[in-house]
Short mmCIF file of C-alpha atoms in Angstrom, two decimals:
data_model
loop_
_atom_site.label_atom_id
_atom_site.label_comp_id
_atom_site.label_asym_id
_atom_site.label_seq_id
_atom_site.Cartn_x
_atom_site.Cartn_y
_atom_site.Cartn_z
CA MET A 27 -147.19 -50.61 24.98
CA THR A 28 -146.41 -54.10 26.20
CA ALA A 29 -147.61 -55.96 29.30
CA THR A 30 -146.59 -59.31 30.75
CA ALA A 31 -144.50 -60.30 27.76
CA PHE A 32 -141.54 -62.67 27.45
CA THR A 33 -138.26 -62.27 25.61
CA SER A 34 -136.89 -65.01 23.40
CA GLY A 35 -134.66 -65.88 26.34
CA GLY A 36 -137.63 -66.46 28.63
CA ILE A 37 -137.33 -63.28 30.70
CA ALA A 38 -140.74 -61.99 31.80
CA TYR A 39 -141.28 -58.25 31.76
CA ASP A 40 -143.87 -55.47 31.68
CA ARG A 41 -143.48 -52.28 29.71
CA THR A 42 -145.89 -49.38 29.62
CA GLY A 43 -146.02 -45.59 29.78
CA PRO A 44 -145.58 -42.67 27.40
CA THR A 45 -142.47 -42.72 25.21
CA GLY A 46 -140.32 -39.73 24.29
CA ARG A 47 -137.94 -39.59 27.24
CA ARG A 48 -135.26 -41.99 28.39
CA PRO A 49 -136.86 -45.24 29.61
CA VAL A 50 -136.68 -46.29 33.25
CA VAL A 51 -135.78 -49.93 33.98
CA LEU A 52 -136.62 -51.41 37.40
CA LEU A 53 -134.52 -54.30 38.77
CA HIS A 54 -135.93 -56.12 41.79
CA ALA A 55 -134.31 -57.32 45.00
CA GLY A 56 -133.13 -60.88 45.54
CA ILE A 57 -135.94 -61.42 48.06
CA ALA A 58 -138.58 -60.33 45.58
CA ASP A 59 -139.55 -60.24 41.91
CA ARG A 60 -140.98 -57.57 39.63
CA ARG A 61 -144.14 -57.45 41.74
CA MET A 62 -142.21 -55.48 44.35
CA TRP A 63 -142.74 -52.43 42.13
CA ASP A 64 -146.57 -52.76 42.20
CA PRO A 65 -147.10 -49.87 44.67
CA LEU A 66 -145.04 -47.58 42.43
CA TRP A 67 -146.18 -48.83 39.03
CA PRO A 68 -149.44 -46.92 38.29
CA LYS A 69 -148.10 -43.51 39.23
CA LEU A 70 -144.70 -43.96 37.57
CA THR A 71 -146.03 -45.40 34.30
CA ALA A 72 -148.47 -42.51 34.00
CA GLN A 73 -145.44 -40.26 33.56
CA ARG A 74 -142.62 -42.39 32.13
CA ASP A 75 -141.81 -45.24 29.76
CA VAL A 76 -141.03 -47.98 32.30
CA VAL A 77 -139.78 -51.58 32.05
CA ARG A 78 -139.75 -54.00 34.94
CA LEU A 79 -138.51 -57.57 34.62
CA ASP A 80 -138.19 -60.80 36.54
CA LEU A 81 -134.56 -61.83 36.66
CA ARG A 82 -134.02 -65.48 35.82
CA GLY A 83 -135.15 -67.75 38.65
CA PHE A 84 -137.67 -65.23 39.98
CA GLY A 85 -141.37 -64.64 39.36
CA GLU A 86 -142.30 -65.75 35.86
CA SER A 87 -138.75 -66.09 34.50
CA VAL A 88 -138.69 -69.80 35.20
CA GLY A 89 -136.30 -71.22 32.60
CA ARG A 90 -132.94 -72.61 33.62
CA PRO A 91 -130.02 -70.87 31.90
CA ASP A 92 -128.36 -72.70 29.02
CA GLY A 93 -124.94 -72.03 30.52
CA GLU A 94 -123.90 -69.84 33.42
CA LEU A 95 -126.54 -67.84 35.25
CA SER A 96 -125.88 -64.23 34.22
CA PRO A 97 -128.46 -61.61 35.22
CA VAL A 98 -126.41 -58.96 33.42
CA ASP A 99 -126.53 -60.89 30.16
CA ASP A 100 -130.28 -61.44 30.59
CA LEU A 101 -130.75 -57.70 31.13
CA ARG A 102 -128.58 -56.91 28.12
CA GLY A 103 -130.58 -59.31 25.99
CA LEU A 104 -133.90 -57.81 27.07
CA LEU A 105 -132.83 -54.22 26.43
CA SER A 106 -131.49 -55.20 23.02
CA GLU A 107 -134.69 -57.05 22.13
CA LEU A 108 -136.72 -54.00 23.15
CA ASP A 109 -134.33 -51.83 21.10
CA LEU A 110 -133.77 -49.53 24.06
CA GLY A 111 -130.90 -47.11 23.92
CA ALA A 112 -129.54 -45.47 27.02
CA CYS A 113 -131.87 -45.74 30.02
CA HIS A 114 -132.13 -45.00 33.71
CA LEU A 115 -131.57 -48.08 35.88
CA VAL A 116 -133.23 -48.42 39.28
CA GLY A 117 -131.92 -51.38 41.23
CA ALA A 118 -132.99 -52.72 44.62
CA SER A 119 -130.50 -54.81 46.61
CA PHE A 120 -129.42 -57.68 44.32
CA GLY A 121 -130.84 -55.67 41.42
CA ALA A 122 -128.56 -52.77 42.38
CA GLY A 123 -125.57 -55.06 41.89
CA VAL A 124 -126.88 -56.08 38.46
CA ALA A 125 -127.38 -52.41 37.56
CA VAL A 126 -123.82 -51.47 38.56
CA GLU A 127 -122.31 -54.40 36.67
CA PHE A 128 -124.28 -53.42 33.58
CA ALA A 129 -123.17 -49.79 33.93
CA LEU A 130 -119.54 -50.90 34.21
CA THR A 131 -119.69 -53.14 31.15
CA ASP A 132 -122.10 -51.06 28.99
CA PRO A 133 -121.65 -47.47 30.22
CA ASP A 134 -123.05 -45.90 27.04
CA ARG A 135 -126.40 -47.61 27.65
CA VAL A 136 -126.89 -46.19 31.15
CA THR A 137 -127.96 -42.59 31.79
CA SER A 138 -128.18 -42.81 35.59
CA LEU A 139 -128.38 -45.22 38.51
CA LEU A 140 -130.60 -45.21 41.56
CA LEU A 141 -129.32 -47.90 43.93
CA SER A 142 -131.77 -48.71 46.72
CA ALA A 143 -130.15 -50.66 49.56
CA PRO A 144 -127.20 -51.78 47.40
CA GLY A 145 -126.58 -55.50 47.82
CA GLY A 146 -125.75 -58.55 45.74
CA SER A 147 -122.35 -58.19 44.07
CA LEU A 148 -121.88 -54.85 45.88
CA ILE A 149 -121.56 -56.51 49.28
CA ALA A 150 -117.86 -56.42 50.12
CA GLN A 151 -117.76 -58.24 53.44
CA VAL A 152 -119.73 -60.79 55.42
CA THR A 153 -120.51 -58.84 58.57
CA PRO A 154 -121.67 -60.45 61.84
CA GLU A 155 -125.33 -59.65 61.10
CA LEU A 156 -125.04 -61.08 57.60
CA GLU A 157 -123.38 -64.21 59.00
CA MET A 158 -126.33 -64.76 61.35
CA PHE A 159 -128.82 -64.39 58.50
CA ILE A 160 -126.88 -66.78 56.25
CA ALA A 161 -126.75 -69.39 59.02
CA ALA A 162 -130.48 -69.12 59.74
CA GLU A 163 -131.44 -69.38 56.07
CA ALA A 164 -129.07 -72.31 55.49
CA ALA A 165 -130.51 -74.20 58.48
CA ALA A 166 -134.03 -73.89 57.05
CA LEU A 167 -133.00 -74.87 53.52
CA ASP A 168 -130.97 -77.83 54.79
CA LYS A 169 -134.25 -79.17 56.22
CA GLY A 170 -135.98 -78.54 52.90
CA ASP A 171 -138.31 -76.07 54.60
CA VAL A 172 -138.73 -73.24 52.05
CA GLU A 173 -141.53 -71.67 54.08
CA GLN A 174 -139.25 -71.27 57.06
CA ALA A 175 -136.45 -70.02 54.81
CA ALA A 176 -138.79 -67.40 53.37
CA ASP A 177 -139.78 -66.39 56.91
CA VAL A 178 -136.10 -65.99 57.80
CA ASN A 179 -135.65 -63.63 54.86
CA VAL A 180 -138.69 -61.61 55.86
CA ARG A 181 -137.47 -61.35 59.43
CA TRP A 182 -133.95 -60.25 58.56
CA TRP A 183 -134.51 -58.13 55.46
CA VAL A 184 -138.04 -56.74 55.66
CA ASP A 185 -138.15 -56.22 59.43
CA GLY A 186 -134.42 -55.68 59.80
CA PRO A 187 -132.27 -56.86 62.70
CA HIS A 188 -133.29 -53.97 64.98
CA ARG A 189 -137.08 -53.76 64.60
CA ASP A 190 -140.04 -55.63 66.03
CA GLU A 191 -142.03 -57.34 63.26
CA ARG A 192 -145.26 -56.02 64.81
CA THR A 193 -144.25 -52.51 63.75
CA VAL A 194 -143.85 -53.46 60.07
CA ASP A 195 -146.63 -53.28 57.47
CA SER A 196 -148.02 -56.82 57.23
CA THR A 197 -148.86 -56.42 53.52
CA VAL A 198 -145.19 -55.80 52.76
CA ARG A 199 -144.13 -58.79 54.84
CA ASP A 200 -146.70 -61.07 53.18
CA ALA A 201 -145.80 -59.92 49.66
CA VAL A 202 -142.09 -60.54 50.19
CA ARG A 203 -142.72 -63.92 51.80
CA GLN A 204 -144.70 -64.99 48.74
CA MET A 205 -142.10 -63.73 46.26
CA GLN A 206 -139.16 -65.22 48.15
CA GLN A 207 -140.81 -68.60 48.52
CA ARG A 208 -141.54 -68.59 44.80
CA ALA A 209 -137.84 -68.05 44.07
CA PHE A 210 -136.79 -70.87 46.40
CA GLU A 211 -139.22 -73.25 44.73
CA LEU A 212 -138.17 -72.26 41.19
CA THR A 213 -134.47 -72.79 41.82
CA ALA A 214 -134.65 -75.80 44.13
CA ASP A 215 -132.87 -78.01 41.55
CA TRP A 216 -130.40 -75.39 40.29
CA ASP A 217 -127.49 -76.49 42.50
CA ASP A 218 -125.53 -77.46 39.39
CA VAL A 219 -125.90 -74.03 37.76
CA ASP A 220 -122.77 -71.87 37.88
CA GLU A 221 -123.11 -68.13 38.34
CA ALA A 222 -121.18 -65.73 36.12
CA GLU A 223 -118.94 -63.31 38.00
CA LEU A 224 -117.55 -60.00 36.80
CA ASP A 225 -113.75 -60.00 36.69
CA PRO A 226 -112.52 -57.87 38.36
CA PRO A 227 -115.60 -57.65 40.60
CA ALA A 228 -117.79 -54.58 40.78
CA VAL A 229 -116.67 -53.71 44.33
CA ASP A 230 -113.12 -53.28 42.99
CA ARG A 231 -114.24 -51.06 40.10
CA LEU A 232 -116.42 -48.46 41.77
CA ALA A 233 -114.02 -45.68 40.74
CA ASP A 234 -114.91 -46.53 37.12
CA LEU A 235 -118.62 -45.91 37.73
CA ARG A 236 -118.94 -42.66 35.80
CA VAL A 237 -122.72 -42.28 35.45
CA PRO A 238 -124.67 -40.11 37.90
CA THR A 239 -125.57 -42.32 40.86
CA LEU A 240 -127.95 -41.90 43.78
CA VAL A 241 -127.66 -44.32 46.71
CA LEU A 242 -130.62 -44.82 49.07
CA THR A 243 -130.20 -46.71 52.33
CA GLY A 244 -132.50 -47.59 55.20
CA GLY A 245 -131.35 -46.89 58.71
CA LEU A 246 -132.78 -50.22 59.93
CA ASP A 247 -131.06 -52.38 57.30
CA LEU A 248 -128.28 -54.94 57.86
CA ASP A 249 -124.82 -53.52 58.46
CA ALA A 250 -123.47 -55.17 55.30
CA ILE A 251 -125.72 -52.95 53.18
CA GLY A 252 -124.59 -49.83 55.01
CA ASP A 253 -120.99 -50.87 54.37
CA ALA A 254 -121.69 -51.38 50.66
CA ALA A 255 -123.34 -47.96 50.43
CA HIS A 256 -120.42 -46.25 52.14
CA ARG A 257 -117.96 -47.85 49.73
CA ILE A 258 -119.92 -46.60 46.73
CA LEU A 259 -120.20 -43.12 48.22
CA ASP A 260 -116.46 -43.06 48.98
CA GLU A 261 -115.23 -44.39 45.64
CA ALA A 262 -117.66 -43.58 42.82
CA PRO A 263 -116.85 -40.18 41.27
CA ASN A 264 -120.38 -38.91 40.56
CA VAL A 265 -122.52 -40.03 43.47
CA ARG A 266 -124.57 -38.81 46.40
CA GLY A 267 -126.49 -40.57 49.14
CA VAL A 268 -129.81 -40.41 50.98
CA THR A 269 -130.73 -42.27 54.18
CA TRP A 270 -134.24 -42.94 55.41
CA PRO A 271 -133.83 -43.79 59.10
CA ASP A 272 -137.22 -45.48 59.56
CA VAL A 273 -137.01 -48.25 56.92
CA ALA A 274 -135.01 -51.43 56.43
CA HIS A 275 -134.05 -53.16 53.18
CA LEU A 276 -137.00 -52.26 50.93
CA PRO A 277 -137.56 -48.48 51.01
CA SER A 278 -139.64 -48.51 47.82
CA MET A 279 -142.15 -50.94 49.36
CA GLU A 280 -142.30 -49.32 52.78
CA ARG A 281 -142.59 -45.75 51.49
CA PRO A 282 -143.69 -45.99 47.84
CA ASP A 283 -144.99 -42.42 47.56
CA ASP A 284 -141.76 -41.00 48.93
CA PHE A 285 -139.77 -43.31 46.68
CA TYR A 286 -141.73 -42.08 43.66
CA THR A 287 -140.91 -38.49 44.59
CA LEU A 288 -137.25 -39.32 45.15
CA LEU A 289 -137.03 -41.11 41.80
CA THR A 290 -138.85 -38.51 39.75
CA ASP A 291 -136.86 -35.67 41.33
CA TRP A 292 -133.68 -37.60 40.56
CA LEU A 293 -134.68 -38.15 36.92
CA GLN A 294 -135.50 -34.48 36.55
CA GLU A 295 -132.14 -33.54 38.05
CA VAL A 296 -130.20 -35.86 35.76
CA GLU A 297 -132.13 -34.96 32.62
CA GLY A 298 -132.18 -31.25 33.42
#
């Protein structure tokens, strides 16, 4: 059992739970860090061997990359250091993109994928809603106001473009605001860091995604995420989808008990 450890590459992670079955690896959203899994963590780790990590530039993974910023390489390095074989990957938003890229480049090390609100490298087009979010975030960051930029992210991603913030759990909003602001502050001087890109990109290789895949979307999320989900469902050969109409971009934080049930049922299905 390991808790709050660091790899030689500076990636912070937690690992706990009974061994004996395929490990489960949790990859956080780009508006969060590994703390987003807190509501799920006690119940899940009582049943499974689970790893959650902070991708570089989030949470406690504070070190600048030596070369290009490559979340997939950081994930690969962590799993190798932990000597994990094939595992189940659960990715939220940006983390879903990392999970898919890893599955495409290291398919033998992935048993299944659960993609919650698939975003990041899986977003194929800048839709009108996404354009409005990008403009609002850029305006705040151009002023150097990371608090306002974090609020913009909460408003667009946690609340969603079609929901009054007063109807959203304030603890979820506050947690995401804190995690997002932390990420902005950590990477404030990373403008000179190049980001590695898969070539060809993941959105052009979905037909090669052979592992069993479950896609979860929220009915109140941005249209760009719905578009990404539909592309995966249309093109990946071994995939099915679930929609929760009453949540936005973070289903696992809004409905953690239901997410636990969805995940454990999915693992049982894949392993059975």
